CSV table of C-alpha atoms and ligand atoms in Angstrom, one decimal:
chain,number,residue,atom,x,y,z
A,1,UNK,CA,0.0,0.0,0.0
A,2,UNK,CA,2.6,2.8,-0.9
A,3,UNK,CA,1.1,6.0,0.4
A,4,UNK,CA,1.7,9.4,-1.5
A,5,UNK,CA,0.9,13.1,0.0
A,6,UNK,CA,0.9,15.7,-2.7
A,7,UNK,CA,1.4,19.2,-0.7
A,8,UNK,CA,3.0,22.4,-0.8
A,9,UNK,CA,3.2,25.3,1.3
A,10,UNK,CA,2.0,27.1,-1.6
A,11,UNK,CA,-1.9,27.0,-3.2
A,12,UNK,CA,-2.4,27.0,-6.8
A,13,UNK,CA,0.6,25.6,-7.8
A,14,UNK,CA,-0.6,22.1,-9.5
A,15,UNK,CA,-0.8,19.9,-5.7
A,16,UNK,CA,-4.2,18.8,-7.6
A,17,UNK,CA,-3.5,18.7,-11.1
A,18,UNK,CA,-0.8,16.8,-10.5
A,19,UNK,CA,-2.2,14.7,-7.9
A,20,UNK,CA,-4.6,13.2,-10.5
A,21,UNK,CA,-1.9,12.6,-13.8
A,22,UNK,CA,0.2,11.0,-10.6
A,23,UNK,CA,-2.7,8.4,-10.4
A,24,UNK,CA,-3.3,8.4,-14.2
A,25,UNK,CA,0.6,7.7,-14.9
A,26,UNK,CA,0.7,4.8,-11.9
A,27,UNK,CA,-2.5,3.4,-13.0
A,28,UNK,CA,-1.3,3.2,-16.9
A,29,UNK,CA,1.5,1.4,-16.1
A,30,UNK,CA,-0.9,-1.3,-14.2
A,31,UNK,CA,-1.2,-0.3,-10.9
A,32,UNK,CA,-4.7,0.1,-9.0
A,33,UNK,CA,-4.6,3.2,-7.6
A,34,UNK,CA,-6.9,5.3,-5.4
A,35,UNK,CA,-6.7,9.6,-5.5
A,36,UNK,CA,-7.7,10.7,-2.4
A,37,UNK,CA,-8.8,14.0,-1.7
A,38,UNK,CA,-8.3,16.3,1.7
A,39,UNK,CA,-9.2,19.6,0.5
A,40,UNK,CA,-12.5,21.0,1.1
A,41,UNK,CA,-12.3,22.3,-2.3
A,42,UNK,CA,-13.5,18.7,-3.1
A,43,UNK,CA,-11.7,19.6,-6.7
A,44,UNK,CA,-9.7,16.7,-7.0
A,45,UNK,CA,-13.1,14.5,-8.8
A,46,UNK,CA,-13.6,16.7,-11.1
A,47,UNK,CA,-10.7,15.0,-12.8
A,48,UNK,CA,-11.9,11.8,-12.8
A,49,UNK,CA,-15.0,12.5,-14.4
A,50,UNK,CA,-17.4,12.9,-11.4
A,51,UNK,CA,-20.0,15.4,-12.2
A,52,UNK,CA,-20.3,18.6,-10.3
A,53,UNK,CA,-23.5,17.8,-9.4
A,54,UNK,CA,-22.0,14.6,-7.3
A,55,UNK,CA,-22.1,15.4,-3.5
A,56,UNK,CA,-20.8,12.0,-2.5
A,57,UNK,CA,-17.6,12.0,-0.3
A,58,UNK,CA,-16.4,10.5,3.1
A,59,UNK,CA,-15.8,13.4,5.1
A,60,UNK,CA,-19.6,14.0,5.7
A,61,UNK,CA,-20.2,10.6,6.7
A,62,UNK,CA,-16.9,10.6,9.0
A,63,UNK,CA,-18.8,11.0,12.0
A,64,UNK,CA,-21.3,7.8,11.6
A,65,UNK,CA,-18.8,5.7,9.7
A,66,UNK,CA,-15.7,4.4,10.5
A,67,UNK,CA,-14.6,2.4,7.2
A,68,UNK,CA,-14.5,4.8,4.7
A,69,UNK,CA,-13.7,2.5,1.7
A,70,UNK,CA,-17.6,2.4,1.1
A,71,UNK,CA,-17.3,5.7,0.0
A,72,UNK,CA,-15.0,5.2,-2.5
A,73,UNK,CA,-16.0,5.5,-6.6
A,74,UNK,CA,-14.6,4.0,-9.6
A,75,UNK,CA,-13.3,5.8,-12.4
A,76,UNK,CA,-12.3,3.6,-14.8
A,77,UNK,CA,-9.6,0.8,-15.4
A,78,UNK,CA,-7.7,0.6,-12.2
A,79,UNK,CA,-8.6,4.1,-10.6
A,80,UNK,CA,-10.5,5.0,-7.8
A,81,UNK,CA,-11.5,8.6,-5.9
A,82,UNK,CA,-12.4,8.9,-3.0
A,83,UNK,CA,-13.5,12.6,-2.8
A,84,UNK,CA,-13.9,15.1,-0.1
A,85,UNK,CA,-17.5,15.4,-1.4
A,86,UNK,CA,-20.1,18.4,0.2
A,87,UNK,CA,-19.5,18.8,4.2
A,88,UNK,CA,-21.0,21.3,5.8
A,89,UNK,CA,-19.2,23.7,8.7
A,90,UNK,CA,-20.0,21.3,11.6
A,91,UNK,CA,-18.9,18.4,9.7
A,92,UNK,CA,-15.8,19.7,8.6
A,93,UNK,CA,-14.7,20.9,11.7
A,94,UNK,CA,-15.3,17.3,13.6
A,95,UNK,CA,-13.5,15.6,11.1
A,96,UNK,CA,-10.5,18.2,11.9
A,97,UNK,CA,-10.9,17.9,15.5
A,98,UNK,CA,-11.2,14.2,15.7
A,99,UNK,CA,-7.3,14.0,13.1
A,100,UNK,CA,-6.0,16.4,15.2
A,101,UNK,CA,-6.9,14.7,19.2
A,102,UNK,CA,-8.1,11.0,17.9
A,103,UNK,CA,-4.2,9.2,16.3
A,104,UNK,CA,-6.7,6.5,15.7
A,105,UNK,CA,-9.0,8.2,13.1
A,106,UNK,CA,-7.4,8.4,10.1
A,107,UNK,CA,-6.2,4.5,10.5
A,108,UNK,CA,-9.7,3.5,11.4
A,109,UNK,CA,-11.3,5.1,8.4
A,110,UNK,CA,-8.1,4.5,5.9
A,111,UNK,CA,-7.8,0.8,6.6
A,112,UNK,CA,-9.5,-1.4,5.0
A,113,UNK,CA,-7.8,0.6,2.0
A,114,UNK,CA,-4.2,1.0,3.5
A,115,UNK,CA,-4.3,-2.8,3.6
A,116,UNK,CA,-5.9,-3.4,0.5
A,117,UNK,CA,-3.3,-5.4,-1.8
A,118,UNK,CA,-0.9,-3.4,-4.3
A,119,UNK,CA,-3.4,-0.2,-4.0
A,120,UNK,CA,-1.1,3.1,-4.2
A,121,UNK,CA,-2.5,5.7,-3.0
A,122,UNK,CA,-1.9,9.1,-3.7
A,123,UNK,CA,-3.4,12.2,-1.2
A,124,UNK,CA,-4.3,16.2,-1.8
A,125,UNK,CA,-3.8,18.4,0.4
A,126,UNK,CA,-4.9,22.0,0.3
A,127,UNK,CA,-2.2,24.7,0.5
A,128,UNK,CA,0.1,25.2,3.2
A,129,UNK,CA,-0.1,23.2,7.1
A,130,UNK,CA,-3.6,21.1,7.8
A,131,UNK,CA,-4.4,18.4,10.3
A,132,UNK,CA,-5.2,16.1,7.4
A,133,UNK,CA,-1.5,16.7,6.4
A,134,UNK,CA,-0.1,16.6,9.9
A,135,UNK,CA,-1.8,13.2,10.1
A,136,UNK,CA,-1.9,11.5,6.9
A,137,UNK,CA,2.0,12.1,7.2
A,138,UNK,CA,2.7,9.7,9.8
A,139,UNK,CA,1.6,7.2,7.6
A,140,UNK,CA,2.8,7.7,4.3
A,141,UNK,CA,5.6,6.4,2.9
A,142,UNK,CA,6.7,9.8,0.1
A,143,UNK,CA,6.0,13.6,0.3
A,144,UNK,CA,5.9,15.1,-2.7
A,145,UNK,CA,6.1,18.8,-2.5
A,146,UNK,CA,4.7,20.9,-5.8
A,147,UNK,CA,6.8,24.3,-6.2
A,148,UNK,CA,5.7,26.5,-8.9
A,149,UNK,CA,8.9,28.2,-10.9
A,150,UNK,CA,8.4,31.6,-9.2
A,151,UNK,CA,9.4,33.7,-6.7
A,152,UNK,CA,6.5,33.1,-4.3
A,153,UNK,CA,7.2,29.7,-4.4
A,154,UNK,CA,11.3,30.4,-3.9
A,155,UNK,CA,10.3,32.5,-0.8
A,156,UNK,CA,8.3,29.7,1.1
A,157,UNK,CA,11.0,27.0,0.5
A,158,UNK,CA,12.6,27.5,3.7
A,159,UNK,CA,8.7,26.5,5.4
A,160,UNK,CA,9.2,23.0,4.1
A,161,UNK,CA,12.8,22.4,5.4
A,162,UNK,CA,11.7,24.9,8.5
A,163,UNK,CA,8.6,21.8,9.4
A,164,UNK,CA,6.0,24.4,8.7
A,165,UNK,CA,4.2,22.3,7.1
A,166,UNK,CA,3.5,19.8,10.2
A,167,UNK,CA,5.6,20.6,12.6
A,168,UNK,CA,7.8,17.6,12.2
A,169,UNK,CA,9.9,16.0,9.5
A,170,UNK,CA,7.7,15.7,6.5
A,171,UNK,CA,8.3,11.9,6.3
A,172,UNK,CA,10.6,9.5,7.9
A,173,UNK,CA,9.8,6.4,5.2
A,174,UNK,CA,11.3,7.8,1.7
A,175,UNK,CA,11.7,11.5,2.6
A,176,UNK,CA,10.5,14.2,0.8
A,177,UNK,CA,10.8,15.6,-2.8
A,178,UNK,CA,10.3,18.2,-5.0
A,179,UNK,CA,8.5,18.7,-8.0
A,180,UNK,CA,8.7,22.1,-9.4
A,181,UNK,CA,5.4,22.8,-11.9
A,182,UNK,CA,4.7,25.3,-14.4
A,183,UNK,CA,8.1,25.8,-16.0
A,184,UNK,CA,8.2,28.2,-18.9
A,185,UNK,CA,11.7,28.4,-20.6
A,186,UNK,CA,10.1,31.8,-22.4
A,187,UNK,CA,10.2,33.5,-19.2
A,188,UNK,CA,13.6,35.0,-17.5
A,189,UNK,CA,12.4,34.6,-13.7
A,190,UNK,CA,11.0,31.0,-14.4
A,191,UNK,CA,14.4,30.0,-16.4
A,192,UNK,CA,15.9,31.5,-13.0
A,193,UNK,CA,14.5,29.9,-10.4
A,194,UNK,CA,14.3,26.8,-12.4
A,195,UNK,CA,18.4,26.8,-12.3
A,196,UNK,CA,18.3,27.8,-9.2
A,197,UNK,CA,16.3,25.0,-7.8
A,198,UNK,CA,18.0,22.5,-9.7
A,199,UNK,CA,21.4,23.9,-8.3
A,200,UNK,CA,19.9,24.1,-4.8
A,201,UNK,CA,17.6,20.6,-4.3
A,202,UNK,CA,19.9,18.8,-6.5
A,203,UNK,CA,18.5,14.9,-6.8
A,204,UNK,CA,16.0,16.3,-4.3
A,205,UNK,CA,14.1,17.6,-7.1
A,206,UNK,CA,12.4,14.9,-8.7
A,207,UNK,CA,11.3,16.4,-11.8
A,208,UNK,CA,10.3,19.8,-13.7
A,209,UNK,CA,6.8,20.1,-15.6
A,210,UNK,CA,6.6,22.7,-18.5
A,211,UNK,CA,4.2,25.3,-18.8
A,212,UNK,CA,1.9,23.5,-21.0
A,213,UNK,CA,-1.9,24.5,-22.2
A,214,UNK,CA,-2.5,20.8,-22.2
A,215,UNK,CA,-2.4,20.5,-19.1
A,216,UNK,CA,-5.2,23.2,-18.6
A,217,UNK,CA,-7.8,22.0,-21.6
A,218,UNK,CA,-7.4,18.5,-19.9
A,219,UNK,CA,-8.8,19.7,-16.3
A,220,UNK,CA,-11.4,21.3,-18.7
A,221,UNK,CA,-12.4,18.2,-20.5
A,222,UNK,CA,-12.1,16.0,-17.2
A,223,UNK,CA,-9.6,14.2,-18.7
A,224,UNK,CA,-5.7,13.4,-17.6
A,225,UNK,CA,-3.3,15.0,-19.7
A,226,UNK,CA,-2.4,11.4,-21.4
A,227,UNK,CA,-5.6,11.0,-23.0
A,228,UNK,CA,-6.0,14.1,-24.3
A,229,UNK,CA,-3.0,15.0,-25.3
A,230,UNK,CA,-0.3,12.1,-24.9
A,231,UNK,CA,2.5,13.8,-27.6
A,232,UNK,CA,2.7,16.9,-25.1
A,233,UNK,CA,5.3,18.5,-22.8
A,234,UNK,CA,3.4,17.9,-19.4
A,235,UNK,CA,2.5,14.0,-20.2
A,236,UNK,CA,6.0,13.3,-20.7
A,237,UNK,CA,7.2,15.5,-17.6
A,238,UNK,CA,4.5,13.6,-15.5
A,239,UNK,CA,5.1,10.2,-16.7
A,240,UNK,CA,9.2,10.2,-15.7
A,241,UNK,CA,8.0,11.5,-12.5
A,242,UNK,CA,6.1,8.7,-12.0
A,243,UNK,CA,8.2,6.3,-13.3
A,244,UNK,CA,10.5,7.9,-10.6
A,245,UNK,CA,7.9,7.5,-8.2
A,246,UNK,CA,7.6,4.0,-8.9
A,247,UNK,CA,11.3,3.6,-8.5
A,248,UNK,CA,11.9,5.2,-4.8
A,249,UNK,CA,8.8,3.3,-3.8
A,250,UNK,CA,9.5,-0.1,-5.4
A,251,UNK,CA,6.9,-0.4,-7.8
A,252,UNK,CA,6.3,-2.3,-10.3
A,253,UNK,CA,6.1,-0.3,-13.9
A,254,UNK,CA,4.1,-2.2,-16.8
A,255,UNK,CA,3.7,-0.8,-20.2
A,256,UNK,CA,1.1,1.7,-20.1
A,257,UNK,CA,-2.6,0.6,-21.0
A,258,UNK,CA,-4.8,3.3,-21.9
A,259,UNK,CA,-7.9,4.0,-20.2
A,260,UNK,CA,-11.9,3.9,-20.5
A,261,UNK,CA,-14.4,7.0,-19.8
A,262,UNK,CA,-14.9,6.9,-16.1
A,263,UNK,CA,-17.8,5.2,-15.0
A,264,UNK,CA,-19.3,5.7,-11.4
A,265,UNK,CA,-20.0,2.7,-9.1
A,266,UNK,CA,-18.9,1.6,-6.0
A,267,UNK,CA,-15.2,0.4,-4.7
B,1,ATP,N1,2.0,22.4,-16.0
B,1,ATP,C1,0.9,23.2,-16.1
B,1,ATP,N2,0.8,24.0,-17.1
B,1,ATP,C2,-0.3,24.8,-17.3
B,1,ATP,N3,-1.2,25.0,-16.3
B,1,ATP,C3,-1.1,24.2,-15.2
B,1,ATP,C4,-0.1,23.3,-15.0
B,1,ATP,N4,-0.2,22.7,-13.8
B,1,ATP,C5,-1.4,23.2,-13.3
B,1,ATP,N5,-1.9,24.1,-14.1
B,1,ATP,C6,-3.1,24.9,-13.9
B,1,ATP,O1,-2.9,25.7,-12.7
B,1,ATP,C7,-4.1,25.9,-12.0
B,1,ATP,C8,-4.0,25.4,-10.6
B,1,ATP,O2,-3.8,24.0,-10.5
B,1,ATP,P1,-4.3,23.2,-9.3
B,1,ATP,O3,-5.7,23.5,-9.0
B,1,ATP,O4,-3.9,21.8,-9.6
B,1,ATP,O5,-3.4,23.8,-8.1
B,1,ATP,P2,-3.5,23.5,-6.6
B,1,ATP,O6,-2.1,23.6,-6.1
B,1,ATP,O7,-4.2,22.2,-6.4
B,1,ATP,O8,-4.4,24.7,-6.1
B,1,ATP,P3,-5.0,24.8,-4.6
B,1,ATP,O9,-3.9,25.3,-3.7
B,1,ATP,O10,-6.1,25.8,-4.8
B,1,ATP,O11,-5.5,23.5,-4.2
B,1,ATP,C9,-5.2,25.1,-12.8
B,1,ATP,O12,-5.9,25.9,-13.6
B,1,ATP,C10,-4.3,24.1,-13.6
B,1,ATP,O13,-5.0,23.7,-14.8
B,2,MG,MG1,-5.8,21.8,-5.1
């Protein structure tokens, strides 16, 4: 069951985007693997096909339940989502309460799917420190943190090394790496803090995505960037970082099957 947070101290810098062509890429290569959303902005489905319309998540249902694998939906081949879904104030703030005072929570609810055989799963986050964070990170086995190639991002590089995140080590299993998103060679400051990063992470950075409209008319279509446009910048940026992935977790890469429309049922 490798375990994957996708975070950064940063918002809008691809955590979801790239959260979703992470489970695309691991799931093409034959992995089953599950996205699973922490972010109340309950975006992450929305790449997966689920319509807007769809309410369904676990965090709602957090209270009552305490296996939260029922919750999960299918979308296609070997992918599944388990989304935030629609939670209102109250709910949200005793599903924080309960990952920040109950260690047992999060295990409870994750583990019929933490034990589920070969699943990867791969976790949003929203921006910056959360208890979802702070807890899933006990658990998982890789941090990847997304860095956009800007000076806002450059600025808040110290909070990851700093434990700003979660107040700890980001992860004690792998460690924690970079990914820096939204590189755009046209661009002086984004060739500059792409060096720069390089220089500074060294084989701490994992991999750099271009700048690439694909990417942004794939989210539109609900798509991953493979299927709708497999010849571009982004789908080959994302795949090696997967394939890297694979490789500091131990998994297995296959060749690369290409995917159905989602369909919605349960896990
Ligand atoms: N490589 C890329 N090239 C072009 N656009 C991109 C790229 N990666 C992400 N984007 C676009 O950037 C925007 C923000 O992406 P996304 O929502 O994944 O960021 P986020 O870090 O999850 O944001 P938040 O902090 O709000 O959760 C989206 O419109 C997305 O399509
Ligand atoms: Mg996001």
């Amino acid at each position: 069951m490798p375990l994957i947070c996708v975070c950064s101290p940063k918002g809008g810098v691809g955590k979801t985007t790239l959260t979703a062509n992470l489970a695309y890429a691991l799931a093409r290569s034959g992995s089953k693997v599950l996205a699973l959303d922490f972010d109340v902005q309950n975006a992450l489905r929305l790449h997966f096909g689920v319509p807007l319309s769809d309410e369904r998540g676990f965090v709602a249902k957090a209270a009552e339940s305490s296996d939260w694998s029922q919750f999960v939906l299918t979308a296609g081949g070997n992918i599944f989502v388990l989304p935030y879904g629609e939670a209102s104030e109250e709910q949200r703030l005793f599903f924080e309460e309960r990952l920040t005072n109950d260690e047992h929570f999060l295990i409870r609810g994750l583990n019929t799917l933490l034990n589920y055989p070969g699943l990867i799963i791969v976790a949003d986050f929203p921006p910056g420190p959360s208890a979802a964070l702070k807890a899933m990170s006990r658990l998982a086995d890789l941090h990847l943190v997304i860095m956009q190639a800007d000076t806002a991002s450059l600025s808040l590089l110290p909070h990851v090394e700093n434990h700003r995140l979660t107040g700890d080590v980001l992860n004690r299993k792998a460690g924690h790496y970079f990914v820096l998103n939204q590189s755009d060679n046209r661009r002086q400051v984004s060739r500059d803090v792409t060096a720069f990063m390089e220089q500074k992470l060294g084989n701490q950075l994992l991999g750099v995505i271009h700048r690439d409209e694909s990417v942004i008319e794939a989210n539109a279509s609900q798509q991953s960037v493979f299927d709708f446009s497999p010849a571009s910048a982004a789908a080959f940026d994302i795949e090696l970082i997967a394939k890297r992935v694979a490789g500091i977790l131990g998994v297995k890469i296959g060749d690369g099957t290409v995917h159905s429309k989602p369909k919605m049922s349960g896990f």
